[in-house]
Coordinates of N, CA and C and ligand atoms in Angstrom, one line a residue:
X2 N 84.7 -50.5 -49.2 CA 84.6 -49.1 -49.1 C 83.3 -48.7 -49.7
X3 N 82.5 -47.8 -49.1 CA 81.2 -47.3 -49.7 C 81.5 -46.0 -50.4
X4 N 81.1 -45.9 -51.6 CA 81.4 -44.7 -52.3 C 80.5 -43.6 -51.9
X5 N 81.0 -42.5 -52.2 CA 80.2 -41.2 -51.9 C 80.5 -40.1 -52.7
X6 N 79.6 -39.4 -53.4 CA 79.8 -38.3 -54.2 C 79.3 -37.0 -53.6
X7 N 80.3 -36.2 -53.2 CA 80.0 -34.9 -52.5 C 80.2 -33.8 -53.5
X8 N 79.2 -32.8 -53.6 CA 79.4 -31.6 -54.5 C 79.6 -30.5 -53.6
X9 N 80.8 -29.8 -53.6 CA 81.0 -28.9 -52.6 C 81.4 -27.5 -53.2
X10 N 81.1 -26.5 -52.4 CA 81.5 -25.1 -52.8 C 82.6 -24.6 -51.9
X11 N 83.7 -24.1 -52.5 CA 84.8 -23.6 -51.8 C 84.8 -22.2 -51.4
X12 N 83.6 -21.5 -51.6 CA 83.5 -20.0 -51.3 C 84.3 -19.2 -52.3
X13 N 84.4 -17.9 -52.1 CA 84.8 -16.9 -53.1 C 86.4 -16.9 -53.2
X14 N 87.1 -17.4 -52.2 CA 88.5 -17.4 -52.3 C 89.2 -17.5 -50.9
X15 N 88.8 -16.7 -50.0 CA 89.4 -16.7 -48.6 C 89.2 -18.0 -48.0
X16 N 90.2 -18.6 -47.4 CA 90.2 -19.9 -46.6 C 89.2 -19.8 -45.6
X17 N 89.1 -18.6 -44.9 CA 88.2 -18.6 -43.8 C 86.7 -18.7 -44.2
X18 N 86.3 -18.6 -45.4 CA 85.0 -18.7 -45.9 C 84.7 -20.0 -46.5
X19 N 85.6 -21.0 -46.3 CA 85.3 -22.5 -46.5 C 84.6 -23.0 -45.4
X20 N 83.4 -23.5 -45.6 CA 82.6 -24.0 -44.3 C 83.3 -25.1 -43.7
X21 N 83.1 -25.3 -42.4 CA 83.8 -26.4 -41.6 C 83.2 -27.8 -42.4
X22 N 81.9 -27.8 -42.7 CA 81.4 -29.0 -43.4 C 82.2 -29.4 -44.7
X23 N 82.5 -28.4 -45.5 CA 83.3 -28.6 -46.7 C 84.7 -29.1 -46.3
X24 N 85.3 -28.5 -45.3 CA 86.7 -28.7 -44.9 C 86.7 -30.2 -44.5
X25 N 85.7 -30.7 -43.8 CA 85.7 -32.1 -43.3 C 85.6 -33.0 -44.5
X26 N 84.7 -32.7 -45.5 CA 84.5 -33.5 -46.7 C 85.9 -33.6 -47.5
X27 N 86.6 -32.5 -47.5 CA 87.9 -32.5 -48.3 C 88.9 -33.4 -47.5
X28 N 88.9 -33.2 -46.2 CA 89.9 -34.1 -45.3 C 89.5 -35.5 -45.4
X29 N 88.3 -35.9 -45.7 CA 87.9 -37.3 -45.8 C 87.9 -37.9 -47.2
X30 N 88.2 -37.1 -48.2 CA 88.1 -37.5 -49.6 C 89.2 -38.3 -50.0
X31 N 89.0 -39.2 -51.1 CA 90.1 -40.0 -51.7 C 90.3 -39.2 -53.0
X32 N 89.4 -38.5 -53.6 CA 89.5 -38.0 -54.9 C 88.9 -36.5 -55.0
X33 N 89.5 -35.7 -55.6 CA 88.9 -34.3 -55.8 C 88.8 -34.1 -57.3
X34 N 87.6 -33.7 -57.8 CA 87.5 -33.4 -59.2 C 87.0 -32.1 -59.4
X35 N 87.5 -31.4 -60.4 CA 87.1 -30.0 -60.7 C 88.0 -29.3 -61.6
X36 N 87.6 -28.0 -62.0 CA 88.3 -27.2 -62.9 C 89.6 -26.8 -62.1
X37 N 90.6 -26.8 -63.0 CA 92.1 -26.7 -62.4 C 92.3 -25.6 -61.3
X38 N 91.8 -24.4 -61.6 CA 92.1 -23.3 -60.6 C 91.4 -23.6 -59.3
X39 N 90.3 -24.3 -59.3 CA 89.6 -24.7 -58.1 C 90.4 -25.8 -57.3
X40 N 90.8 -26.8 -58.1 CA 91.6 -27.9 -57.6 C 92.8 -27.3 -56.8
X41 N 93.4 -26.3 -57.5 CA 94.6 -25.7 -56.9 C 94.4 -25.2 -55.4
X42 N 93.2 -24.9 -55.1 CA 92.8 -24.3 -53.8 C 92.7 -25.5 -52.7
X43 N 92.8 -26.7 -53.1 CA 92.7 -27.9 -52.3 C 94.2 -28.3 -51.9
X44 N 94.4 -28.5 -50.5 CA 95.8 -28.8 -50.2 C 96.1 -30.3 -50.5
X45 N 97.2 -30.5 -51.2 CA 97.6 -31.9 -51.6 C 98.1 -32.7 -50.3
X46 N 97.7 -34.0 -50.3 CA 98.2 -34.8 -49.2 C 98.3 -36.2 -49.7
X47 N 99.1 -37.0 -48.9 CA 99.2 -38.4 -49.4 C 97.9 -39.1 -49.5
X48 N 97.8 -39.8 -50.6 CA 96.5 -40.7 -50.7 C 95.3 -39.9 -51.4
X49 N 95.6 -38.6 -51.6 CA 94.5 -37.8 -52.2 C 94.8 -37.6 -53.7
X50 N 93.9 -38.0 -54.5 CA 94.2 -38.0 -56.0 C 93.4 -36.7 -56.6
X51 N 94.1 -35.8 -57.2 CA 93.5 -34.6 -57.7 C 93.3 -34.7 -59.2
X52 N 92.0 -34.6 -59.6 CA 91.6 -34.7 -61.0 C 91.3 -33.3 -61.6
X53 N 92.3 -32.7 -62.1 CA 92.0 -31.3 -62.6 C 91.5 -31.4 -64.1
X54 N 90.6 -30.6 -64.5 CA 90.1 -30.6 -65.9 C 89.9 -29.2 -66.3
X55 N 89.6 -29.0 -67.6 CA 89.4 -27.8 -68.4 C 88.1 -27.2 -68.0
X56 N 87.9 -25.9 -68.3 CA 86.8 -25.1 -67.9 C 85.5 -25.7 -68.5
X57 N 85.4 -26.0 -69.7 CA 84.2 -26.4 -70.4 C 83.8 -27.9 -70.4
X58 N 84.4 -28.6 -69.5 CA 84.2 -30.1 -69.5 C 83.3 -30.5 -68.3
X59 N 82.4 -29.8 -68.0 CA 81.5 -30.0 -66.9 C 80.9 -31.4 -66.9
X60 N 80.3 -31.8 -68.0 CA 79.6 -33.1 -68.1 C 80.6 -34.3 -68.0
X61 N 81.7 -34.2 -68.6 CA 82.7 -35.3 -68.6 C 83.2 -35.4 -67.2
X62 N 83.4 -34.2 -66.5 CA 84.0 -34.2 -65.1 C 82.9 -34.9 -64.2
X63 N 81.6 -34.5 -64.5 CA 80.5 -35.2 -63.6 C 80.5 -36.7 -63.8
X64 N 80.6 -37.2 -65.0 CA 80.5 -38.6 -65.3 C 81.8 -39.2 -64.6
X65 N 83.0 -38.7 -64.8 CA 84.1 -39.2 -64.1 C 83.9 -39.3 -62.6
X66 N 83.3 -38.3 -62.0 CA 83.2 -38.2 -60.6 C 82.3 -39.4 -60.2
X67 N 81.2 -39.6 -60.9 CA 80.3 -40.7 -60.6 C 80.9 -42.1 -60.8
X68 N 81.7 -42.2 -61.8 CA 82.4 -43.5 -62.0 C 83.3 -43.9 -60.9
X69 N 84.0 -42.8 -60.4 CA 84.9 -43.0 -59.3 C 84.1 -43.4 -58.0
X70 N 83.1 -42.7 -57.7 CA 82.2 -43.0 -56.5 C 81.6 -44.3 -56.7
X71 N 81.2 -44.8 -57.9 CA 80.6 -46.1 -58.0 C 81.7 -47.1 -57.7
X72 N 82.8 -46.9 -57.9 CA 84.0 -47.9 -57.6 C 84.2 -47.9 -56.0
X73 N 83.6 -47.0 -55.3 CA 83.7 -47.0 -53.8 C 84.6 -46.0 -53.3
X74 N 84.9 -45.0 -54.1 CA 85.8 -43.9 -53.7 C 85.0 -42.8 -53.1
X75 N 85.6 -42.0 -52.3 CA 84.9 -40.8 -51.7 C 85.4 -39.6 -52.5
X76 N 84.4 -39.1 -53.4 CA 84.8 -38.1 -54.3 C 84.2 -36.8 -54.0
X77 N 85.1 -35.8 -54.0 CA 84.4 -34.4 -53.9 C 84.6 -33.6 -55.1
X78 N 83.4 -33.3 -55.8 CA 83.5 -32.3 -57.0 C 83.4 -30.9 -56.4
X79 N 84.5 -30.2 -56.7 CA 84.6 -28.7 -56.2 C 84.2 -27.7 -57.2
X80 N 83.5 -26.7 -56.7 CA 83.2 -25.4 -57.4 C 83.7 -24.2 -56.6
X81 N 83.9 -23.1 -57.1 CA 84.0 -22.0 -56.4 C 82.7 -21.4 -55.9
X82 N 82.6 -20.6 -54.9 CA 81.4 -20.1 -54.3 C 80.5 -21.2 -53.9
X83 N 79.3 -21.2 -54.3 CA 78.4 -22.3 -54.0 C 78.1 -23.2 -55.3
X84 N 78.1 -24.5 -55.0 CA 78.1 -25.5 -56.2 C 76.8 -25.5 -56.9
X85 N 75.7 -24.8 -56.3 CA 74.5 -24.8 -57.1 C 74.3 -23.5 -57.8
X86 N 75.2 -22.6 -57.7 CA 75.0 -21.3 -58.4 C 75.9 -21.3 -59.6
X87 N 75.4 -21.5 -60.7 CA 76.2 -21.6 -62.1 C 77.4 -22.4 -62.0
X88 N 77.2 -23.6 -61.5 CA 78.4 -24.4 -61.1 C 78.0 -25.9 -61.3
X89 N 78.8 -26.8 -60.6 CA 78.9 -28.3 -60.9 C 77.6 -29.1 -60.5
X90 N 76.9 -28.5 -59.5 CA 75.7 -29.3 -59.0 C 74.8 -29.7 -60.1
X91 N 74.4 -28.8 -60.9 CA 73.5 -29.1 -62.0 C 74.0 -30.1 -63.0
X92 N 75.3 -29.8 -63.2 CA 76.0 -30.8 -64.3 C 76.0 -32.1 -63.7
X93 N 76.2 -32.3 -62.5 CA 76.2 -33.7 -61.9 C 74.8 -34.4 -62.0
X94 N 73.8 -33.5 -61.7 CA 72.4 -34.1 -61.8 C 72.0 -34.3 -63.3
X95 N 72.5 -33.5 -64.2 CA 72.2 -33.8 -65.6 C 72.8 -35.1 -66.0
X96 N 74.0 -35.3 -65.6 CA 74.8 -36.6 -66.0 C 74.1 -37.8 -65.2
X97 N 73.5 -37.5 -64.0 CA 72.9 -38.6 -63.3 C 71.6 -39.0 -64.0
X98 N 70.9 -38.0 -64.4 CA 69.6 -38.3 -65.0 C 69.8 -39.2 -66.3
X99 N 71.0 -39.0 -67.0 CA 71.3 -39.8 -68.2 C 71.9 -41.1 -67.8
X100 N 72.1 -41.4 -66.6 CA 73.0 -42.7 -66.3 C 72.2 -43.4 -65.2
X101 N 71.2 -44.2 -65.5 CA 70.4 -44.9 -64.6 C 71.2 -45.9 -63.7
X102 N 72.3 -46.4 -64.2 CA 73.0 -47.3 -63.4 C 73.7 -46.7 -62.2
X103 N 73.7 -45.3 -62.1 CA 74.4 -44.6 -61.0 C 73.3 -43.9 -60.1
X104 N 72.1 -44.2 -60.3 CA 71.1 -43.5 -59.6 C 71.0 -43.9 -58.1
X105 N 71.6 -45.0 -57.7 CA 71.6 -45.5 -56.3 C 72.8 -44.8 -55.6
X106 N 73.5 -44.1 -56.2 CA 74.9 -43.5 -55.5 C 74.4 -42.6 -54.4
X107 N 75.3 -42.7 -53.3 CA 75.1 -41.7 -52.3 C 75.7 -40.3 -52.7
X108 N 74.8 -39.3 -52.7 CA 75.2 -38.1 -53.2 C 74.8 -36.9 -52.2
X109 N 75.7 -36.0 -51.9 CA 75.2 -34.8 -51.1 C 75.8 -33.6 -51.7
X110 N 75.1 -32.5 -51.5 CA 75.5 -31.1 -52.0 C 75.8 -30.3 -50.8
X111 N 77.0 -29.7 -50.7 CA 77.4 -28.9 -49.5 C 77.5 -27.4 -50.0
X112 N 76.6 -26.5 -49.4 CA 76.6 -25.2 -49.9 C 77.9 -24.4 -49.5
X113 N 78.1 -23.3 -50.3 CA 79.3 -22.5 -50.0 C 78.8 -21.0 -50.2
X114 N 79.7 -20.1 -49.8 CA 79.4 -18.7 -49.9 C 79.6 -18.1 -51.3
X115 N 78.4 -17.9 -52.0 CA 78.5 -17.5 -53.3 C 79.1 -16.1 -53.6
X116 N 79.6 -15.9 -54.8 CA 80.3 -14.6 -55.0 C 79.4 -13.3 -54.8
X117 N 78.2 -13.4 -55.1 CA 77.3 -12.2 -54.9 C 77.1 -11.9 -53.4
X118 N 77.2 -12.8 -52.5 CA 77.0 -12.6 -51.1 C 78.3 -11.9 -50.6
X119 N 79.4 -12.5 -50.9 CA 80.6 -11.9 -50.5 C 80.8 -10.5 -51.0
X120 N 80.5 -10.3 -52.3 CA 80.5 -8.9 -52.9 C 79.6 -7.9 -52.2
X121 N 78.3 -8.4 -52.0 CA 77.4 -7.6 -51.3 C 77.9 -7.2 -49.9
X122 N 78.5 -8.0 -49.2 CA 78.9 -7.8 -47.8 C 80.0 -6.7 -47.8
X123 N 80.9 -6.7 -48.9 CA 81.9 -5.7 -49.0 C 81.3 -4.4 -49.1
X124 N 80.3 -4.3 -50.0 CA 79.7 -2.9 -50.3 C 78.7 -2.4 -49.2
X125 N 78.2 -3.3 -48.4 CA 77.2 -2.9 -47.5 C 76.0 -3.9 -47.5
X126 N 74.9 -3.5 -48.0 CA 73.6 -4.4 -48.2 C 72.9 -4.1 -49.5
X127 N 73.6 -4.2 -50.6 CA 72.8 -3.9 -51.9 C 71.8 -5.0 -52.3
X128 N 71.9 -6.2 -51.6 CA 70.8 -7.2 -51.8 C 69.8 -7.3 -50.7
X129 N 69.7 -6.2 -49.9 CA 68.8 -6.2 -48.8 C 67.3 -6.1 -49.1
X130 N 67.0 -5.8 -50.4 CA 65.6 -6.0 -50.8 C 65.5 -7.0 -51.8
X131 N 64.5 -7.2 -52.7 CA 64.4 -8.2 -53.7 C 65.5 -8.2 -54.7
X132 N 66.0 -9.3 -55.1 CA 67.1 -9.4 -56.2 C 67.0 -10.5 -56.9
X133 N 67.8 -10.6 -58.1 CA 68.0 -11.8 -58.7 C 69.4 -11.9 -59.3
X134 N 69.7 -13.1 -59.8 CA 71.2 -13.3 -60.3 C 70.9 -13.8 -61.8
X135 N 71.8 -13.2 -62.6 CA 71.8 -13.6 -64.0 C 73.2 -14.0 -64.5
X136 N 73.4 -15.1 -65.1 CA 74.6 -15.5 -65.7 C 74.8 -14.9 -67.0
X137 N 75.8 -14.1 -67.3 CA 75.9 -13.4 -68.6 C 76.6 -14.3 -69.7
X138 N 77.0 -15.5 -69.3 CA 77.7 -16.3 -70.3 C 76.6 -16.9 -71.2
X139 N 76.9 -16.8 -72.6 CA 75.9 -17.4 -73.4 C 76.4 -18.7 -74.0
X140 N 77.3 -19.3 -73.3 CA 77.8 -20.8 -73.7 C 76.5 -21.7 -73.8
X141 N 75.6 -21.6 -72.8 CA 74.6 -22.6 -72.6 C 73.3 -22.0 -72.8
X142 N 73.1 -20.7 -73.1 CA 71.9 -20.2 -73.4 C 71.9 -19.0 -74.4
X143 N 70.9 -19.0 -75.4 CA 71.1 -17.9 -76.4 C 71.0 -16.5 -75.8
X144 N 71.7 -15.6 -76.5 CA 71.7 -14.2 -76.0 C 70.4 -13.6 -75.9
X145 N 69.4 -13.9 -76.8 CA 68.1 -13.2 -76.6 C 67.4 -13.5 -75.2
X146 N 67.7 -14.7 -74.7 CA 67.1 -14.9 -73.4 C 67.8 -14.1 -72.4
X147 N 69.1 -13.9 -72.5 CA 69.8 -13.1 -71.5 C 69.2 -11.7 -71.6
X148 N 69.1 -11.2 -72.7 CA 68.7 -9.8 -72.9 C 67.3 -9.6 -72.4
X149 N 66.4 -10.6 -72.6 CA 65.0 -10.5 -72.1 C 65.0 -10.5 -70.5
X150 N 65.7 -11.4 -70.0 CA 65.8 -11.4 -68.5 C 66.3 -10.1 -67.9
X151 N 67.4 -9.6 -68.6 CA 67.9 -8.2 -68.1 C 66.8 -7.2 -68.1
X152 N 66.0 -7.1 -69.3 CA 65.0 -6.1 -69.4 C 63.9 -6.3 -68.4
X153 N 63.5 -7.5 -68.2 CA 62.5 -7.7 -67.1 C 62.9 -7.5 -65.8
X154 N 64.1 -7.9 -65.5 CA 64.7 -7.6 -64.1 C 64.7 -6.1 -63.8
X155 N 65.2 -5.4 -64.9 CA 65.2 -4.0 -64.7 C 63.8 -3.3 -64.5
X156 N 62.9 -3.9 -65.3 CA 61.5 -3.3 -65.2 C 61.0 -3.7 -63.8
X157 N 61.3 -4.8 -63.3 CA 60.7 -5.2 -61.9 C 61.5 -4.5 -60.8
X158 N 62.5 -3.7 -61.2 CA 63.3 -3.0 -60.1 C 64.1 -4.0 -59.2
X159 N 64.4 -5.2 -59.7 CA 65.3 -6.0 -58.8 C 66.7 -5.5 -58.8
X160 N 67.4 -5.7 -57.7 CA 68.8 -5.5 -57.8 C 69.3 -6.8 -58.6
X161 N 70.4 -6.6 -59.4 CA 70.7 -7.7 -60.3 C 72.1 -8.1 -60.2
X162 N 72.4 -9.2 -59.7 CA 73.8 -9.7 -59.6 C 74.2 -10.4 -60.9
X163 N 75.2 -10.0 -61.6 CA 75.7 -10.4 -62.9 C 76.9 -11.3 -62.7
X164 N 76.8 -12.6 -63.0 CA 77.9 -13.5 -62.9 C 78.5 -13.7 -64.4
X165 N 79.7 -14.1 -64.5 CA 80.4 -14.3 -65.7 C 80.2 -13.1 -66.7
X166 N 80.6 -11.8 -66.2 CA 80.1 -10.7 -67.0 C 80.9 -10.6 -68.3
X167 N 82.2 -11.1 -68.3 CA 83.0 -10.8 -69.6 C 84.2 -11.7 -69.6
X168 N 84.4 -12.3 -70.7 CA 85.6 -13.2 -70.9 C 86.3 -12.9 -72.3
X169 N 87.5 -13.4 -72.4 CA 88.2 -13.2 -73.6 C 87.4 -13.7 -74.8
X170 N 86.7 -14.8 -74.7 CA 86.0 -15.4 -75.7 C 84.6 -14.7 -75.9
X171 N 84.2 -13.8 -75.0 CA 82.9 -13.1 -75.3 C 83.2 -11.6 -74.8
X172 N 84.0 -10.9 -75.5 CA 84.3 -9.5 -75.2 C 83.1 -8.6 -75.2
X173 N 82.3 -8.9 -76.2 CA 81.1 -7.9 -76.7 C 80.0 -8.0 -75.6
X174 N 79.6 -9.2 -75.1 CA 78.4 -9.4 -74.4 C 78.1 -8.4 -73.2
X175 N 79.1 -8.1 -72.4 CA 78.9 -7.2 -71.3 C 78.5 -5.8 -71.8
X176 N 79.3 -5.3 -72.8 CA 78.9 -4.1 -73.4 C 77.4 -4.0 -73.8
X177 N 76.9 -5.1 -74.4 CA 75.6 -5.2 -74.8 C 74.6 -5.2 -73.6
X178 N 75.0 -5.9 -72.6 CA 74.2 -6.0 -71.4 C 74.1 -4.6 -70.8
X179 N 75.2 -3.8 -70.8 CA 75.1 -2.5 -70.2 C 74.2 -1.6 -70.9
X180 N 74.3 -1.8 -72.3 CA 73.4 -1.0 -73.2 C 72.0 -1.4 -73.0
X181 N 71.6 -2.6 -72.8 CA 70.3 -3.1 -72.6 C 69.7 -2.4 -71.2
X182 N 70.6 -2.5 -70.2 CA 70.1 -1.9 -68.8 C 70.0 -0.4 -68.9
X183 N 70.9 0.3 -69.7 CA 70.7 1.8 -69.8 C 69.4 2.1 -70.6
X184 N 69.2 1.3 -71.7 CA 67.9 1.6 -72.4 C 66.7 1.2 -71.6
X185 N 66.9 0.3 -70.5 CA 65.7 0.0 -69.7 C 65.6 1.0 -68.6
X186 N 66.4 2.0 -68.5 CA 66.2 3.1 -67.6 C 66.9 2.9 -66.4
X187 N 68.1 2.1 -66.4 CA 68.9 1.9 -65.2 C 70.1 2.8 -65.1
X188 N 70.2 3.8 -66.0 CA 71.4 4.7 -66.0 C 71.8 5.2 -64.7
X189 N 70.8 5.7 -63.9 CA 71.1 6.3 -62.6 C 71.4 5.3 -61.5
X190 N 71.1 4.1 -61.7 CA 71.3 3.1 -60.7 C 72.8 2.9 -60.3
X191 N 73.1 2.6 -59.0 CA 74.5 2.3 -58.7 C 74.9 1.0 -59.2
X192 N 76.1 0.9 -59.8 CA 76.6 -0.4 -60.2 C 77.9 -0.6 -59.5
X193 N 77.9 -1.8 -58.9 CA 79.1 -2.2 -58.0 C 79.9 -3.2 -58.8
X194 N 81.2 -3.0 -58.9 CA 82.1 -3.9 -59.6 C 83.0 -4.5 -58.5
X195 N 82.8 -5.8 -58.2 CA 83.5 -6.5 -57.2 C 84.5 -7.5 -57.8
X196 N 85.7 -7.1 -57.8 CA 86.8 -8.0 -58.5 C 87.4 -8.8 -57.4
X197 N 87.6 -10.1 -57.7 CA 88.3 -11.0 -56.9 C 88.1 -10.9 -55.4
X198 N 86.8 -10.8 -55.1 CA 86.4 -10.6 -53.7 C 87.0 -11.6 -52.7
X199 N 87.5 -11.1 -51.6 CA 88.2 -12.0 -50.5 C 89.5 -12.6 -50.9
X200 N 90.1 -12.1 -52.0 CA 91.4 -12.5 -52.3 C 92.4 -11.2 -52.2
X201 N 93.7 -11.5 -52.4 CA 94.6 -10.4 -52.3 C 94.4 -9.4 -53.4
X202 N 93.9 -9.8 -54.4 CA 93.6 -8.8 -55.6 C 92.2 -8.1 -55.5
X203 N 91.5 -8.3 -54.4 CA 90.2 -7.7 -54.3 C 90.3 -6.2 -54.7
X204 N 89.2 -5.8 -55.4 CA 89.0 -4.4 -55.7 C 87.5 -4.2 -55.8
X205 N 87.0 -3.1 -55.1 CA 85.5 -2.9 -55.3 C 85.4 -1.4 -55.8
X206 N 84.6 -1.3 -56.9 CA 84.3 0.1 -57.4 C 82.8 0.2 -57.5
X207 N 82.3 1.4 -57.3 CA 80.9 1.6 -57.3 C 80.7 3.0 -58.1
X208 N 79.8 3.0 -59.0 CA 79.6 4.3 -59.8 C 78.1 4.2 -60.5
X209 N 77.6 5.3 -61.0 CA 76.3 5.2 -61.7 C 76.5 4.3 -62.9
X210 N 75.5 3.5 -63.3 CA 75.7 2.6 -64.3 C 76.0 3.3 -65.6
X211 N 75.4 4.5 -65.8 CA 75.7 5.2 -67.1 C 77.2 5.5 -67.3
X212 N 77.9 5.5 -66.2 CA 79.4 5.9 -66.3 C 80.2 4.6 -66.4
X213 N 79.6 3.4 -66.3 CA 80.4 2.2 -66.2 C 80.9 1.9 -67.7
X214 N 82.1 1.3 -67.7 CA 82.7 0.9 -69.0 C 82.9 -0.5 -69.1
X215 N 82.7 -1.2 -70.1 CA 82.8 -2.8 -70.3 C 84.1 -3.2 -69.7
X216 N 85.2 -2.5 -69.9 CA 86.6 -3.0 -69.4 C 86.7 -3.0 -67.9
X217 N 85.7 -2.5 -67.3 CA 85.7 -2.6 -65.8 C 85.5 -4.0 -65.2
X218 N 85.0 -4.8 -66.1 CA 84.7 -6.3 -65.6 C 85.5 -7.2 -66.3
X219 N 85.9 -8.3 -65.6 CA 86.5 -9.5 -66.3 C 85.9 -10.7 -65.7
X220 N 86.5 -11.9 -66.0 CA 85.9 -13.1 -65.4 C 85.9 -13.3 -63.9
X221 N 86.7 -12.4 -63.3 CA 86.7 -12.5 -61.8 C 86.0 -11.4 -61.2
X222 N 85.1 -10.8 -61.9 CA 84.3 -9.7 -61.4 C 82.9 -10.2 -61.3
X223 N 82.3 -9.8 -60.1 CA 80.8 -9.9 -59.8 C 80.3 -8.5 -59.9
X224 N 79.2 -8.2 -60.8 CA 78.7 -6.9 -60.9 C 77.3 -7.0 -60.2
X225 N 77.0 -6.0 -59.3 CA 75.7 -5.9 -58.8 C 75.2 -4.4 -59.3
X226 N 74.0 -4.7 -60.1 CA 73.3 -3.4 -60.5 C 72.2 -3.2 -59.5
X227 N 72.3 -2.1 -58.7 CA 71.5 -1.9 -57.5 C 70.1 -1.6 -57.9
X228 N 69.1 -1.7 -57.1 CA 67.8 -1.3 -57.4 C 67.7 0.3 -57.3
X229 N 66.6 0.8 -57.8 CA 66.4 2.3 -57.9 C 66.5 3.1 -56.6
X230 N 66.1 2.3 -55.5 CA 66.0 3.0 -54.2 C 67.3 2.9 -53.5
X231 N 68.2 2.1 -53.9 CA 69.6 1.9 -53.1 C 70.4 3.1 -53.1
X232 N 70.9 3.4 -51.8 CA 71.7 4.7 -51.7 C 72.8 4.5 -50.9
X233 N 73.7 5.6 -50.8 CA 74.9 5.5 -50.1 C 74.7 6.1 -48.6
X234 N 75.5 5.5 -47.7 CA 75.5 6.0 -46.4 C 77.0 6.1 -46.0
X235 N 77.7 7.2 -46.2 CA 79.2 7.2 -46.0 C 79.8 6.2 -47.0
X236 N 80.6 5.4 -46.5 CA 81.3 4.3 -47.6 C 80.4 3.2 -48.0
X237 N 79.2 3.1 -47.3 CA 78.3 2.0 -47.6 C 77.3 2.2 -48.6
X238 N 76.8 1.1 -49.2 CA 75.7 1.2 -50.2 C 74.7 0.1 -49.7
X239 N 73.4 0.7 -49.6 CA 72.5 -0.3 -49.0 C 71.1 -0.1 -49.7
X240 N 70.4 -1.2 -49.8 CA 69.0 -1.2 -50.2 C 68.1 -1.0 -49.1
X241 N 67.3 0.1 -49.0 CA 66.3 0.2 -47.9 C 65.3 -1.0 -47.8
X242 N 64.9 -1.3 -46.6 CA 63.9 -2.5 -46.6 C 62.5 -2.2 -47.0
X243 N 62.3 -0.9 -47.0 CA 60.9 -0.5 -47.4 C 60.9 0.0 -48.9
X244 N 59.8 -0.4 -49.6 CA 59.7 0.2 -50.9 C 58.2 0.4 -51.0
X245 N 57.9 1.8 -51.5 CA 56.4 2.1 -51.4 C 55.8 1.7 -52.9
Ligands
LIG327 N1 79.6 -21.0 -58.2 C1 80.2 -19.7 -58.2 C2 80.0 -19.0 -59.5 C3 80.6 -19.5 -60.7 S1 80.4 -18.6 -62.1 C4 79.7 -19.0 -57.0 O1 78.7 -19.3 -56.4 O2 80.3 -17.9 -56.7 C5 82.0 -17.7 -62.1 C6 81.7 -16.2 -61.8 O3 81.5 -16.0 -60.4 C7 82.8 -15.3 -62.2 O4 82.8 -15.0 -63.6 C8 82.5 -14.1 -61.3 O5 81.4 -13.3 -61.9 C9 82.0 -14.8 -60.2 N2 83.0 -14.9 -59.0 C10 83.4 -16.1 -58.5 N3 84.3 -15.8 -57.5 C11 84.3 -14.4 -57.4 C12 85.1 -13.6 -56.5 N4 86.0 -14.1 -55.6 N5 85.0 -12.3 -56.8 C13 84.2 -11.7 -57.7 N6 83.5 -12.5 -58.5 C14 83.6 -13.9 -58.4

């Protein structure tokens, strides 16, 4: 048996947004490795071993996946959304770099629909002009770096997609992020709160950033702070293509 390590994105939640390529990889796998809630999205079947792990164990998870693939197994490491966006693909390559014995492994990365694209589609086209994405988790980067990026993104008038806005272990960070953006002059910009997009619990709210409250976000929310030219057209929110 020839081992293969596939790093795949399951999309934002809806089964219809899992790509056919990812479905085929899951159907062909011997082992699935990932954070427990994502593993729960993969249908169990005979012969398929599910290796569920805790949230912060990305590196151990990556090493385990490589070890299994080196034994000849067909391993799929799953992330939600896209595996390259604040997810497992970087962790696997970080582990690979530190493990010369595995550098000949067959590896592939299969893209998925990332949360900001699913959220933007629900709202209309808020990412239709230049935009950036910032992870608000400070587990792996110091808060001053986050704050600086927020300020510069605001100054450059990017639409800003905020991942991991708020968690029980970091209740203060999002309130600080909102303050930084308000101080940077974004108070009038439209803020979109997209909760659990494409799932049964989906909820989309949009309001001026200055009226946003920190409790509006949780770990299942993707926030888009629109650029200054973004406007409403009926129920839709869109970024015009032209900026003078
Ligand atoms: N790799 C994932 C992101 C992982 S970080 C992707 O590409 O989408 C986890 C964060 O993604 C969450 O805190 C939330 O901000 C966002 N997210 C993931 N799925 C979401 C969904 N269905 N609805 C809203 N936000 C989501």
